[in-house]
Coordinates of N, CA and C in Angstrom, one line a residue:
X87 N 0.8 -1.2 0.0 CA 0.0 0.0 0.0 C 0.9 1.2 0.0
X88 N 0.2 2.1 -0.9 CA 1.5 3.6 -0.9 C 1.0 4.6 0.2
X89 N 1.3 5.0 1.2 CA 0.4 5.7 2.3 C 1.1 6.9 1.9
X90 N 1.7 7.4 1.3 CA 1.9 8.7 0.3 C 0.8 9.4 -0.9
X91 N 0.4 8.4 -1.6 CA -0.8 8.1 -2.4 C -2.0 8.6 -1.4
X92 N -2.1 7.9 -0.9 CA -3.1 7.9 0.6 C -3.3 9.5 1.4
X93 N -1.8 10.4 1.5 CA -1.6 11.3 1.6 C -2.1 12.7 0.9
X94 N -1.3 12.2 0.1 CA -1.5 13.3 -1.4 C -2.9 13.2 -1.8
X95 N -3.8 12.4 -1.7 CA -5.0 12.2 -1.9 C -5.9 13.3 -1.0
X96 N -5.9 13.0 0.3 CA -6.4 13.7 1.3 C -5.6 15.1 0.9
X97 N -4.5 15.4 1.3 CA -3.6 17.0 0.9 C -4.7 17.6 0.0
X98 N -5.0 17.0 -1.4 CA -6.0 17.6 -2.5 C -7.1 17.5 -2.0
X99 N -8.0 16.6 -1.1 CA -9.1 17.2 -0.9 C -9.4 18.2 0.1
X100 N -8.1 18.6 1.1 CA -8.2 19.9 2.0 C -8.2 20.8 1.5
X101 N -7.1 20.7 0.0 CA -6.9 22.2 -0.6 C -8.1 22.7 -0.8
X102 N -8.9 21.7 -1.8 CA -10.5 22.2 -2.3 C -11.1 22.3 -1.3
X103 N -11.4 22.1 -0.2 CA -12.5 22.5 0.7 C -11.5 23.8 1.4
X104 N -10.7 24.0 1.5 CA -10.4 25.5 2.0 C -10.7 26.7 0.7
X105 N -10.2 26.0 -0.2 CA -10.8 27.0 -1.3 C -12.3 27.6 -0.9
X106 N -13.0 25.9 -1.4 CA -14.6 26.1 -0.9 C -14.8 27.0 0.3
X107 N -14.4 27.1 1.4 CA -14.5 28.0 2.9 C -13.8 29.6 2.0
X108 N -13.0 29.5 1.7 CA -12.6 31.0 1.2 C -13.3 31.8 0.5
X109 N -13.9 30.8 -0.4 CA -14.9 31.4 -1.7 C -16.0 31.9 -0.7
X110 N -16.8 31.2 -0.1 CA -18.0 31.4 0.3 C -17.9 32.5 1.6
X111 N -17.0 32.6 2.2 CA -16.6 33.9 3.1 C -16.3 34.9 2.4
X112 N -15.8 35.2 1.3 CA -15.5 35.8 0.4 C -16.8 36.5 -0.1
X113 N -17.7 35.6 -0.8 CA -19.2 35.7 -0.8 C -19.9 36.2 0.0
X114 N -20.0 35.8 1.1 CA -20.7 36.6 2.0 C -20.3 37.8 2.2
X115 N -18.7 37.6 2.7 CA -18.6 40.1 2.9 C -18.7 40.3 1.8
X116 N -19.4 39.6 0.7 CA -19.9 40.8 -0.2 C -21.3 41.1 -0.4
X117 N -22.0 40.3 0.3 CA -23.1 40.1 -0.2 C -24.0 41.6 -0.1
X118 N -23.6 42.4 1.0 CA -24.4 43.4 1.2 C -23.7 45.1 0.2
X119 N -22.5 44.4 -0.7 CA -21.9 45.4 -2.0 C -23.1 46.0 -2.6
X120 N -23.0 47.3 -3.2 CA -23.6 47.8 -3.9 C -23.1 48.2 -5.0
X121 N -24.1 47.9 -6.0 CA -23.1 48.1 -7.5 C -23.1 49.4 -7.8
X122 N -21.9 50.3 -7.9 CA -21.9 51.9 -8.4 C -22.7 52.0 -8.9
X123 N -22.8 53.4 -9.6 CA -22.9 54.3 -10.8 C -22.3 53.9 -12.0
X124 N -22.9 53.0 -12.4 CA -22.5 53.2 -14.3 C -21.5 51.8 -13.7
X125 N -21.5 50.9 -12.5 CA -20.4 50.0 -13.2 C -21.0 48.9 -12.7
X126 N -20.7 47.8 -12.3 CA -21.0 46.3 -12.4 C -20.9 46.2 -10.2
X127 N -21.8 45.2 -10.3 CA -22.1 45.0 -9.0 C -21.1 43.4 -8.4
X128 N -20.6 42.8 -7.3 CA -20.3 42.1 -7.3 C -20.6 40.7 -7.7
X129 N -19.5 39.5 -8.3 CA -20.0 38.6 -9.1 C -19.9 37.4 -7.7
X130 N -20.8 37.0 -7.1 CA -20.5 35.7 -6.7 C -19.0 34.9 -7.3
X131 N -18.4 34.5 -6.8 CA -17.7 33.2 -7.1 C -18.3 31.5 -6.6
X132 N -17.5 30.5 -7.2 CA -17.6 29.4 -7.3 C -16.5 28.4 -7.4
X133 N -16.5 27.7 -6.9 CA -14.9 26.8 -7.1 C -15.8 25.0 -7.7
X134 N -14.7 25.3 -8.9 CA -15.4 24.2 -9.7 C -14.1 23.2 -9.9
X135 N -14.3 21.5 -9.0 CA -13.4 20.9 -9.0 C -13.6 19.8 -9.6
X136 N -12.4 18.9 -9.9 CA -12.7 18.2 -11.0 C -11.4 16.7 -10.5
X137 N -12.0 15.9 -10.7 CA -11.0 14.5 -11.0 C -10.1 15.0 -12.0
X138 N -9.0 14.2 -11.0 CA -7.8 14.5 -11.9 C -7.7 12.6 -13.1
X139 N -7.9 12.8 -14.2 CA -8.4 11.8 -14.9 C -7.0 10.2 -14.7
X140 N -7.7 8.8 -14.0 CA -6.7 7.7 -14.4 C -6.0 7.6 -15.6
X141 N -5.3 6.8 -15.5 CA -3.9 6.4 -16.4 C -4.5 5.3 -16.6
X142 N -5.5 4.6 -16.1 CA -5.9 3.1 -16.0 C -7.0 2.7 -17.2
X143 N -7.1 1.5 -17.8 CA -8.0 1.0 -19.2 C -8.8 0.1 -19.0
X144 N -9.7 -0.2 -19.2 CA -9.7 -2.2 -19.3 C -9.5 -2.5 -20.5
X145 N -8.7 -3.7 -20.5 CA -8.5 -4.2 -21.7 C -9.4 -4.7 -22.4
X146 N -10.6 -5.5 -21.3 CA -11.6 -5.9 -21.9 C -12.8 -6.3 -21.3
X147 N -13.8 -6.7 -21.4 CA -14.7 -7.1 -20.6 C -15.7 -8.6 -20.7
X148 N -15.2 -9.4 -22.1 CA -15.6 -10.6 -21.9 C -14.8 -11.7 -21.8
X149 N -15.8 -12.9 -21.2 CA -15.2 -14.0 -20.2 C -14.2 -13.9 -19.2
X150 N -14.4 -14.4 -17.8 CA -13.0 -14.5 -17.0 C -13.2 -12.8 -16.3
X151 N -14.5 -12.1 -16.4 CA -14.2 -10.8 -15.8 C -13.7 -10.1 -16.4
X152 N -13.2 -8.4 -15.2 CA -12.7 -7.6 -16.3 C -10.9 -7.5 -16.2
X153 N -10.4 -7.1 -16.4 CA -8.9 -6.9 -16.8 C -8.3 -6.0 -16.6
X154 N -7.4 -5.4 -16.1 CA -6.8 -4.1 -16.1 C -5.3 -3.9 -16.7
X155 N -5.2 -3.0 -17.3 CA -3.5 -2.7 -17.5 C -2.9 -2.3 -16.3
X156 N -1.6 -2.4 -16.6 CA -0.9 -2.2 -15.2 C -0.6 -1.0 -15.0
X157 N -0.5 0.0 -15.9 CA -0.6 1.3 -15.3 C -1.7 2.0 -14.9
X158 N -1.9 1.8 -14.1 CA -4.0 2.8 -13.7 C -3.5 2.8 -12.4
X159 N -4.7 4.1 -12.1 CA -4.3 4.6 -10.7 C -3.8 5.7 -11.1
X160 N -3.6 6.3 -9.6 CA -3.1 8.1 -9.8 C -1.6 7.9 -9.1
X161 N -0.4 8.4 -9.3 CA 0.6 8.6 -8.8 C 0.6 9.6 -7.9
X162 N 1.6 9.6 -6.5 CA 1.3 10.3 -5.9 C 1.7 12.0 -6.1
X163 N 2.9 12.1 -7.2 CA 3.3 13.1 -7.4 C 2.3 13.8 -8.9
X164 N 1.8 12.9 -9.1 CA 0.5 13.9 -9.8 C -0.7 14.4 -9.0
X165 N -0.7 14.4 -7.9 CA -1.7 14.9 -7.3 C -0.8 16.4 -6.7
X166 N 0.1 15.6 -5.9 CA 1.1 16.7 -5.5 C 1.2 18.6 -6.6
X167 N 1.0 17.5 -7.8 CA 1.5 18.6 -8.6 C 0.5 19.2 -9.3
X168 N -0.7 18.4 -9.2 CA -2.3 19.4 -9.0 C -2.9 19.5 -8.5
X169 N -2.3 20.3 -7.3 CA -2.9 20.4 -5.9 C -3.6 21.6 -6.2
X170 N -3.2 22.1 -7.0 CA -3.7 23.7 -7.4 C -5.0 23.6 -8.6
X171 N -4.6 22.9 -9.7 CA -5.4 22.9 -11.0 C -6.9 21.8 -10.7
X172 N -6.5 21.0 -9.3 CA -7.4 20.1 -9.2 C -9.2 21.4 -8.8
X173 N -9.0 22.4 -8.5 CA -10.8 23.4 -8.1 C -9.7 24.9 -8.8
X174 N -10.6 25.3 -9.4 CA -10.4 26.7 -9.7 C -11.5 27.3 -9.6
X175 N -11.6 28.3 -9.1 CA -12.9 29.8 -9.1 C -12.8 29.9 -9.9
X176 N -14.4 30.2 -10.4 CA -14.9 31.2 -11.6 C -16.2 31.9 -11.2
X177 N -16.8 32.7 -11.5 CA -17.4 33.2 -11.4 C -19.2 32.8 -12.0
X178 N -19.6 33.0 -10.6 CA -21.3 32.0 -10.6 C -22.3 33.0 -11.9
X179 N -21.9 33.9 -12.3 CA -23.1 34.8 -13.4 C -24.3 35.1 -12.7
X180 N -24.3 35.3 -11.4 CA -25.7 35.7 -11.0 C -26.3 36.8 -11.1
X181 N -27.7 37.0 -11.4 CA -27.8 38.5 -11.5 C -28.0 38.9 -10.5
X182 N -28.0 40.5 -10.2 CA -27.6 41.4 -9.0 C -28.8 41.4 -8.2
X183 N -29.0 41.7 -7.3 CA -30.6 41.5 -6.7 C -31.1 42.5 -6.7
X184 N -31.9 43.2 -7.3 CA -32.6 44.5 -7.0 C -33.5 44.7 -5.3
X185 N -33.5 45.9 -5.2 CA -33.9 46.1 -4.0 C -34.9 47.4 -4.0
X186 N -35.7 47.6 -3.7 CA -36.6 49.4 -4.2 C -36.1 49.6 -3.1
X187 N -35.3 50.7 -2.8 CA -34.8 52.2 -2.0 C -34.5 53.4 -2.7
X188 N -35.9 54.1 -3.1 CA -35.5 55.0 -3.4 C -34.8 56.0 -2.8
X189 N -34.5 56.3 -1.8 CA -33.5 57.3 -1.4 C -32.3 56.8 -1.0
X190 N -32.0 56.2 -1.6 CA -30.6 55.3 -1.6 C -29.6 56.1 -2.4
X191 N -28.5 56.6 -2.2 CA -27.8 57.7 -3.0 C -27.3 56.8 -4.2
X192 N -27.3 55.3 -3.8 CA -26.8 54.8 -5.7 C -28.5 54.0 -6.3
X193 N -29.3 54.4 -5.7 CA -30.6 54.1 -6.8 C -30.8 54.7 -8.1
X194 N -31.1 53.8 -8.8 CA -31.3 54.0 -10.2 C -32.4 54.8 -10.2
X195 N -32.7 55.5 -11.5 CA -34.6 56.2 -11.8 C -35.4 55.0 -11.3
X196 N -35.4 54.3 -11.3 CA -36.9 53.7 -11.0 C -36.8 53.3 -9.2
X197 N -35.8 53.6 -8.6 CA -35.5 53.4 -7.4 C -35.0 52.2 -7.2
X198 N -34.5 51.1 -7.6 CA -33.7 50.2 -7.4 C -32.7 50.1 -7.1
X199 N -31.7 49.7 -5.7 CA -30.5 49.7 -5.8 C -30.3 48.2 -6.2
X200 N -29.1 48.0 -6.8 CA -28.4 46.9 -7.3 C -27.8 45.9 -6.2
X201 N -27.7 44.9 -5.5 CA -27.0 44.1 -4.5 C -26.9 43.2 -5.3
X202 N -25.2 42.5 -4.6 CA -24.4 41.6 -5.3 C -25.7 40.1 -5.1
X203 N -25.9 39.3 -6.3 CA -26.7 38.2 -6.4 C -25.9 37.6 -5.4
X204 N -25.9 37.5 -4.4 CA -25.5 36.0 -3.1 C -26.5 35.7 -2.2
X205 N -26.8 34.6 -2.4 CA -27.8 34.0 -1.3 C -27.0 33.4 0.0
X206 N -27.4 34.4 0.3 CA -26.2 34.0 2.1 C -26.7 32.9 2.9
X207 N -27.5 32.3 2.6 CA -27.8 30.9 2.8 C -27.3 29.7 2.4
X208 N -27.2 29.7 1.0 CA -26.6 28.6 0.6 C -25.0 28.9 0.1
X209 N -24.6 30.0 0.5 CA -23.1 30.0 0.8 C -22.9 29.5 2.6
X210 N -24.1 29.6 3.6 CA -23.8 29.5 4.8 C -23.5 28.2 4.3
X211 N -24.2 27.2 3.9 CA -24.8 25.9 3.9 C -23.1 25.4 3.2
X212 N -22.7 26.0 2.3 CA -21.5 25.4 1.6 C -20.3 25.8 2.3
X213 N -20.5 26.7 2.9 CA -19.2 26.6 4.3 C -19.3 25.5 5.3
X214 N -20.4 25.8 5.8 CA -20.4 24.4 6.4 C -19.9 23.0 6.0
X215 N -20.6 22.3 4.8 CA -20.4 21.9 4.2 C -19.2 21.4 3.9
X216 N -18.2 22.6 3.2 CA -16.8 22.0 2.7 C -16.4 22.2 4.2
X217 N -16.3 22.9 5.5 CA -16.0 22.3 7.0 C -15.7 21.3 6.8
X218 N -16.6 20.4 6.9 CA -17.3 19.0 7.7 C -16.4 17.8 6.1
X219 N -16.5 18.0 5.4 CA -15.4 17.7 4.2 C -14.3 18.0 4.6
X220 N -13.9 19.0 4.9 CA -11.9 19.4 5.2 C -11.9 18.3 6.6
X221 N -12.8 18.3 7.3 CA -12.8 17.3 8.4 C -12.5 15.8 8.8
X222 N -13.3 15.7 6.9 CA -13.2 14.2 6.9 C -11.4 13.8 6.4
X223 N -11.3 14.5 5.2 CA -10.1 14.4 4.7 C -8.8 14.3 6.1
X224 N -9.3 15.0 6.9 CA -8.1 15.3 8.0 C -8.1 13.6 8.8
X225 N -9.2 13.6 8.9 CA -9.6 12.0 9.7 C -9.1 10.5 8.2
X226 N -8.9 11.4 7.3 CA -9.0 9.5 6.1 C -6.9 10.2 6.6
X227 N -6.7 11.3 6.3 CA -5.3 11.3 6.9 C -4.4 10.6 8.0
X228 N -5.5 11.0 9.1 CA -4.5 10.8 10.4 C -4.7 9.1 10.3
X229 N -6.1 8.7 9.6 CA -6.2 6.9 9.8 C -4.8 6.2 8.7
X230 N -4.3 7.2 7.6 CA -3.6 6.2 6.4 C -1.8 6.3 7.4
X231 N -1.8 7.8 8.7 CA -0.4 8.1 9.2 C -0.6 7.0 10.1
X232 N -1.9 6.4 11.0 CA -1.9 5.6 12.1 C -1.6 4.1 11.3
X233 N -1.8 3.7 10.2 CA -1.7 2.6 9.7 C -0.1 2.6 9.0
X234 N 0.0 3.9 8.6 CA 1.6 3.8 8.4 C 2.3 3.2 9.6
X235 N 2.0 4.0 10.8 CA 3.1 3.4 11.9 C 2.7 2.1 12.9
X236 N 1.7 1.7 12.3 CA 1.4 0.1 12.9 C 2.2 -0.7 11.6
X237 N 2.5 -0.1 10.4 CA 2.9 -0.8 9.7 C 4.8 -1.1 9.7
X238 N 5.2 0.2 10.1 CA 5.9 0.1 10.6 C 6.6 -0.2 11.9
X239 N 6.0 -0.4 12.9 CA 5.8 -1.4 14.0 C 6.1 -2.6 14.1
X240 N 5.1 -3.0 13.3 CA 4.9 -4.7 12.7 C 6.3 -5.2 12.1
X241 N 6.7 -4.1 11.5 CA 7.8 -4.7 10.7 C 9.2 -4.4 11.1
X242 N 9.2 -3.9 12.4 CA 10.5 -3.5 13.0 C 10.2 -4.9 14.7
X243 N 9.3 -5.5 14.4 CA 9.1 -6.7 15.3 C 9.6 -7.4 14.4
X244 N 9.7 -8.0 13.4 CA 9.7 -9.2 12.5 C 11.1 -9.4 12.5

């Protein structure tokens, strides 16, 4: 078993859930932005993550089951080395939320001020969320370091 693999695994899913916690904190102090005079109101963000794709094939899938080539699976220094490319932010396109205040000193003619589109709820909900994820990852961690050193244990008895 590679408990480096094991590592690097978890490493990438803490990155993306702290992203996820940054984005959505980030979202919220904005939420209450107001879009100027003549210019663009705040855009929500979003962190959009993605499998980093196997090296692995099947060769085939009739009789005797299925088959694998021997290269499949992720290496541990490909993860290492897309620890970054594995979630990138982009921007959610929401529209701005209108609000009627007319004496609002950036109200439009019809009395509208502009607020940044964030629903502070389901940015609460995805803070949370990626939490309780950065959490898990921390625990599949400390279980592959505790199996490391029983493994090494074992084998310093032998």
């Amino acid at each position: 078993m590679d408990y480096m693999q094991s590592f690097a695994i978890s490493a990438a899913g803490m990155n993306v859930e702290r992203m996820r916690v940054d984005v959505a904190a980030l979202n919220l102090a904005n939420a209450n932005t107001v879009q100027s005079v003549g210019g663009s109101s705040y855009q929500p963000l979003r962190v959009l993550a993605e499998a980093p794709s196997s090296n692995g094939a099947l060769s085939g899938t009739d009789g005797g089951g299925f088959g694998a080539l021997v290269s499949q699976g992720l290496e541990s220094s490909d993860l290492a080395s897309q620890a970054g490319p594995l979630a990138r932010i982009v921007p959610a396109n929401a529209a701005p939320r209108l609000v009627y205040e007319p004496g609002h000193p950036l109200a439009d003619e019809r009395g509208f001020v502009a607020y940044a589109g964030v629903d502070t709820a389901t940015e609460m909900v995805s803070m949370m969320s990626a939490t309780r994820a950065y959490e898990a990852n921390v625990s599949a961690m400390n279980t592959a370091r505790t199996l490391a050193l029983r493994a090494l244990d074992i084998g310093s008895n032998a």
